Tab-separated table of C-alpha atoms in Angstrom:
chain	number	residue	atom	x	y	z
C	971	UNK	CA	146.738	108.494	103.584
C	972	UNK	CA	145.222	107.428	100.270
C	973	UNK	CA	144.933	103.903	101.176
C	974	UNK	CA	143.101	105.178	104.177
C	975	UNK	CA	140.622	107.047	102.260
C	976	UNK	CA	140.129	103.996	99.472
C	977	UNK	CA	139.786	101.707	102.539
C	978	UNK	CA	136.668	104.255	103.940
C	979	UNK	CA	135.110	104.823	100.449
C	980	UNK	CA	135.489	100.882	100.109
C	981	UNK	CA	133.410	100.494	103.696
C	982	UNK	CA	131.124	103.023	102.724
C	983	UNK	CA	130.247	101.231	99.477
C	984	UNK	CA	129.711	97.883	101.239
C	985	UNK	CA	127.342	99.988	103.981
C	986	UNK	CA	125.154	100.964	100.874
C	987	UNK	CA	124.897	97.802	99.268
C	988	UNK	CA	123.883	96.086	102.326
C	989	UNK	CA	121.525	98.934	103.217
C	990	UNK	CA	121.833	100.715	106.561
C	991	UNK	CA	121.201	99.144	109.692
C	992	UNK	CA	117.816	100.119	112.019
C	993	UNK	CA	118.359	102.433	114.210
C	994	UNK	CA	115.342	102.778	116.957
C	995	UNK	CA	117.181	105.327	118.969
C	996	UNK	CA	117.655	107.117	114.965
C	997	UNK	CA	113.849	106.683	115.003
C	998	UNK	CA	112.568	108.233	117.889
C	999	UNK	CA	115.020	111.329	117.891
C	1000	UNK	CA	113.259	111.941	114.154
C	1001	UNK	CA	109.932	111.246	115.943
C	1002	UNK	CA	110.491	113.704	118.378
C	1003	UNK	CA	112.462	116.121	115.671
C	1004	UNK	CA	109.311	116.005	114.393
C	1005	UNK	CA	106.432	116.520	116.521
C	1006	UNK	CA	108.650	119.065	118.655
C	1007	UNK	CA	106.145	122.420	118.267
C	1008	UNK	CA	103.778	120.638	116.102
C	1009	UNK	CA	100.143	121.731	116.424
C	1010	UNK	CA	97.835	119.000	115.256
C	1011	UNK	CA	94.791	121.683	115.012
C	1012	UNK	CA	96.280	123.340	112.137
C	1013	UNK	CA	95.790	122.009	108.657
C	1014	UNK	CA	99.059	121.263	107.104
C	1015	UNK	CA	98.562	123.831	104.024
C	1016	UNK	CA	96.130	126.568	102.695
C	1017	UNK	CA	94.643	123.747	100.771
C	1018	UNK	CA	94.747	119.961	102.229
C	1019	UNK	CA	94.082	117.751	99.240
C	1020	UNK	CA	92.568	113.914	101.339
C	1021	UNK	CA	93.005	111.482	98.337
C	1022	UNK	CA	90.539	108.211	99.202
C	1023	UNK	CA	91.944	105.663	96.820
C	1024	UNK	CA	90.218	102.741	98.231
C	1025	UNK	CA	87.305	101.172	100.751
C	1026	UNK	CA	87.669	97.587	101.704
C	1027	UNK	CA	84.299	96.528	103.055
C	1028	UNK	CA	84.593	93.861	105.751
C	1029	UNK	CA	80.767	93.269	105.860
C	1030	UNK	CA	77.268	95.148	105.769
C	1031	UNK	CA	73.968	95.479	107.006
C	1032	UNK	CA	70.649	96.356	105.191
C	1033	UNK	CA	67.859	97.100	106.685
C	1034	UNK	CA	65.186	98.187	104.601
C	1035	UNK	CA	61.924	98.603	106.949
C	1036	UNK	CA	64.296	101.283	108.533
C	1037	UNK	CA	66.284	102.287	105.715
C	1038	UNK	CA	69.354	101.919	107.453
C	1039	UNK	CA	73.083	100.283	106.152
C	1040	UNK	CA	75.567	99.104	108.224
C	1041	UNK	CA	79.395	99.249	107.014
C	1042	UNK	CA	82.164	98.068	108.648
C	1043	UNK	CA	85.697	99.190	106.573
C	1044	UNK	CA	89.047	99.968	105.962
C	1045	UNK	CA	89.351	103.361	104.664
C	1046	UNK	CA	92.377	103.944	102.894
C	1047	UNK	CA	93.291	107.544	102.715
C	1048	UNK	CA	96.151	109.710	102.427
C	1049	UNK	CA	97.412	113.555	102.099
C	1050	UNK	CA	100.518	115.807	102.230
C	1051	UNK	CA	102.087	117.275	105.342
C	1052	UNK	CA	105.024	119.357	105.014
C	1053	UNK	CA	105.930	119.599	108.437
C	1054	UNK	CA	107.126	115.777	108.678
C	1055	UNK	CA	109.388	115.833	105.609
C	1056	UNK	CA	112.216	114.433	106.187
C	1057	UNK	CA	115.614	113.485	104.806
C	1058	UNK	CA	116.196	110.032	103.551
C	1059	UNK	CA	119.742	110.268	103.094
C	1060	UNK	CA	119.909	112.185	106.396
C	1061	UNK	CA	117.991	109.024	108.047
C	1062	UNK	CA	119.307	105.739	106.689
C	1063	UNK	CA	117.252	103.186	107.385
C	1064	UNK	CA	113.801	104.843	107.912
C	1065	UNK	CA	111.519	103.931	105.293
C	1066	UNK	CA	108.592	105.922	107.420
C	1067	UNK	CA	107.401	106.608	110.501
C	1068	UNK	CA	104.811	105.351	112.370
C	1069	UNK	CA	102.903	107.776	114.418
C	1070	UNK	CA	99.743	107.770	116.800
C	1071	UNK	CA	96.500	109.488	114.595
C	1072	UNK	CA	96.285	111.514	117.961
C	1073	UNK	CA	99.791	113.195	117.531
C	1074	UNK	CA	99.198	114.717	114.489
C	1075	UNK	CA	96.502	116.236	112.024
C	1076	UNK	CA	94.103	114.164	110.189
C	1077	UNK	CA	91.351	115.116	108.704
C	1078	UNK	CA	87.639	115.256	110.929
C	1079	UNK	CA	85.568	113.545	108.371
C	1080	UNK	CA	81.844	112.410	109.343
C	1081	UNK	CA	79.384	110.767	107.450
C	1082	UNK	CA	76.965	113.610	106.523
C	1083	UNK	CA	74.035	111.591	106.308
C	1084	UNK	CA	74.402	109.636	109.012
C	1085	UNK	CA	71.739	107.373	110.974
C	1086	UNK	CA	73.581	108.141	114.347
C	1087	UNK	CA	73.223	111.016	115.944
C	1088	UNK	CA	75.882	109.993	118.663
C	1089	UNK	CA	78.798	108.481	116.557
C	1090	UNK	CA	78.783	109.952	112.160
C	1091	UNK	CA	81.846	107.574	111.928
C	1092	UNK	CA	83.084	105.107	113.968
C	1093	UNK	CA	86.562	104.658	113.627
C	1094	UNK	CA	89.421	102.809	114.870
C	1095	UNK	CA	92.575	104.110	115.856
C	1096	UNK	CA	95.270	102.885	114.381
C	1097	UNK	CA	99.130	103.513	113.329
C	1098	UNK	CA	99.775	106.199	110.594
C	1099	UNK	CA	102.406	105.894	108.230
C	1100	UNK	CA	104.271	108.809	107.470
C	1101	UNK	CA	106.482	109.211	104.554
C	1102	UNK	CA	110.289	111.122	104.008
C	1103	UNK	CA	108.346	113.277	100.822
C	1104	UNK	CA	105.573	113.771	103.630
C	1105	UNK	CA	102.989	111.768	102.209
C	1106	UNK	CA	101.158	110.234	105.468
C	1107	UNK	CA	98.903	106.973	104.868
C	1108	UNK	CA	95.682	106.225	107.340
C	1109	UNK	CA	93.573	103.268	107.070
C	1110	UNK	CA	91.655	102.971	109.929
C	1111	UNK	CA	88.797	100.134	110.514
C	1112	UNK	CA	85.691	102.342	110.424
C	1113	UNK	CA	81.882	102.000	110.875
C	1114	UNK	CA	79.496	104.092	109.252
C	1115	UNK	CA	75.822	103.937	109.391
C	1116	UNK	CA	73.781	105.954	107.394
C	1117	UNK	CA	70.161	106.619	105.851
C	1118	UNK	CA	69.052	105.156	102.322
C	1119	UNK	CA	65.371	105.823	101.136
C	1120	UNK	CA	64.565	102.222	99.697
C	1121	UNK	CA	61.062	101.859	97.833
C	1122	UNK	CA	59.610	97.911	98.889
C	1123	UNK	CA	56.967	97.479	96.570
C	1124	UNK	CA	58.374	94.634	94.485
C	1125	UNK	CA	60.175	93.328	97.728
C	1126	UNK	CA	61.949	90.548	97.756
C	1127	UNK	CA	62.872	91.268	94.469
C	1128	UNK	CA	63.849	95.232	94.686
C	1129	UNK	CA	67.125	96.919	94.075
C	1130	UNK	CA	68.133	100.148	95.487
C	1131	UNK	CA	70.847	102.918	94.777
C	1132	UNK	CA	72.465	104.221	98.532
C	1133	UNK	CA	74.821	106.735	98.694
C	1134	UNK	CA	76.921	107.846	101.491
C	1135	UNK	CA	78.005	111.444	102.093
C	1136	UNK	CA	80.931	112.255	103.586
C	1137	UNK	CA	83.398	115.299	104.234
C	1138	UNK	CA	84.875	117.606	107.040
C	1139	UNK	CA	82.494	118.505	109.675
C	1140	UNK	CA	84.487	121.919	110.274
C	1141	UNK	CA	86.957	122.690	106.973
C	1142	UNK	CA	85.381	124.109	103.360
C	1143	UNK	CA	86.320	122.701	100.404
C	1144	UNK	CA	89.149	125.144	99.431
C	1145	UNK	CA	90.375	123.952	103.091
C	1146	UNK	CA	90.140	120.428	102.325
C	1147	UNK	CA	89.880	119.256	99.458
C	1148	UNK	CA	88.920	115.699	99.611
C	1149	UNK	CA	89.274	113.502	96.290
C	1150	UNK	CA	88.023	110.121	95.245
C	1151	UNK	CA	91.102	108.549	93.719
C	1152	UNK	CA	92.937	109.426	90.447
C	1153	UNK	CA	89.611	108.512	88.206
C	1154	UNK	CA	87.507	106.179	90.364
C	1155	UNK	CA	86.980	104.452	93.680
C	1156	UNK	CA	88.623	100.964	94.112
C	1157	UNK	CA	85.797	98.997	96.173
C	1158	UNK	CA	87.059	95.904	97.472
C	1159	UNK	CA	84.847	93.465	99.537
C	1160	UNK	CA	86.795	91.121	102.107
C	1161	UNK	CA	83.320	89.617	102.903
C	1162	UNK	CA	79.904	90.530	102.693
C	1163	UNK	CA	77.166	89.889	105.145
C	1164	UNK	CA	73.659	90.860	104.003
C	1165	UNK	CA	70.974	90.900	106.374
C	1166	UNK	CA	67.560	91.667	104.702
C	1167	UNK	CA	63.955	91.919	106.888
C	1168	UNK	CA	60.629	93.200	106.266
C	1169	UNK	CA	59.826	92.603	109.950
């Protein structure tokens, strides 16, 4: 009986140091664990905190004569759900879950000073990544274009200062609570494509 039990500790040992094998059936009974009575119109606390720790910008427009900018980006943001916490040690194997943005909550944000009237923020859908503590990643591609006031009178040679203003359409901020990193925005630029016209 003892060697028995040595001989299963022993093989349990060997499982962790190898790391636990994939399971996808393991995976989609959590998925579905998961998203079984989940409502993806209610926030996921009293008080959502939406961390954007970085833009990538692919490339840009500007087009002064009609004070327009063009953005195409990856918008990395992230926030806290409780309701797809899981348990690692339950779940060997899963690092995260990947999960449709149209199965659960995300946050509605828009581009407040948008150029568009039709489309605030154009954005791809693509995989989220949700975490065992609940922490769920989202960087969609996404295209904003939006309004900047730019004084010409020493153009070519002018400079201007553009902001973009964005948040949830519906939610207040004690709803969601949307944050620009820990102390500032990483900006990255993958390529840049300025496009400048007085025509």
């Amino acid at each position: 009986m003892l060697m028995f039990l040595a001989l299963a500790v022993m093989l349990r040992l060997a499982q962790m140091a190898m790391g636990e094998e994939y399971s996808a059936t393991g995976v989609a009974a959590l998925r579905e664990s998961k998203l079984n009575n989940y409502d993806k119109m209610v926030l996921p606390s009293g008080t959502t905190t939406v961390n954007i720790s970085e833009i990538t910008v692919l490339s840009f427009d500007l087009h002064e004569t009609e004070h327009l900018i063009n953005v195409h980006t990856w918008l990395n943001h992230e926030w806290m759900d409780p309701r797809l916490e899981w348990s690692a040690e339950d779940h060997p194997g899963v690092e995260f879950l990947r999960m449709d943005p149209r199965e659960i909550w995300k946050p509605d944000l828009t581009v407040y000073n948008s150029a568009d009237v039709k489309d605030y923020m154009s954005e791809h859908l693509t995989s989220i990544l949700v975490y065992p503590e609940g922490r769920v990643l989202y960087v969609p591609p996404v295209k904003i274009r939006f309004t900047c006031t730019m004084d010409l009178t020493y153009w070519p040679h002018d400079t201007h200062e553009c902001r973009v203003s964005i948040g949830s359409w519906v939610h207040h901020k004690k709803q969601i609570d949307l944050q620009v990193g820990s102390d500032t925005l990483k900006v990255r630029y993958w390529r840049v494509d300025l496009m400048v016209g007085k025509s």
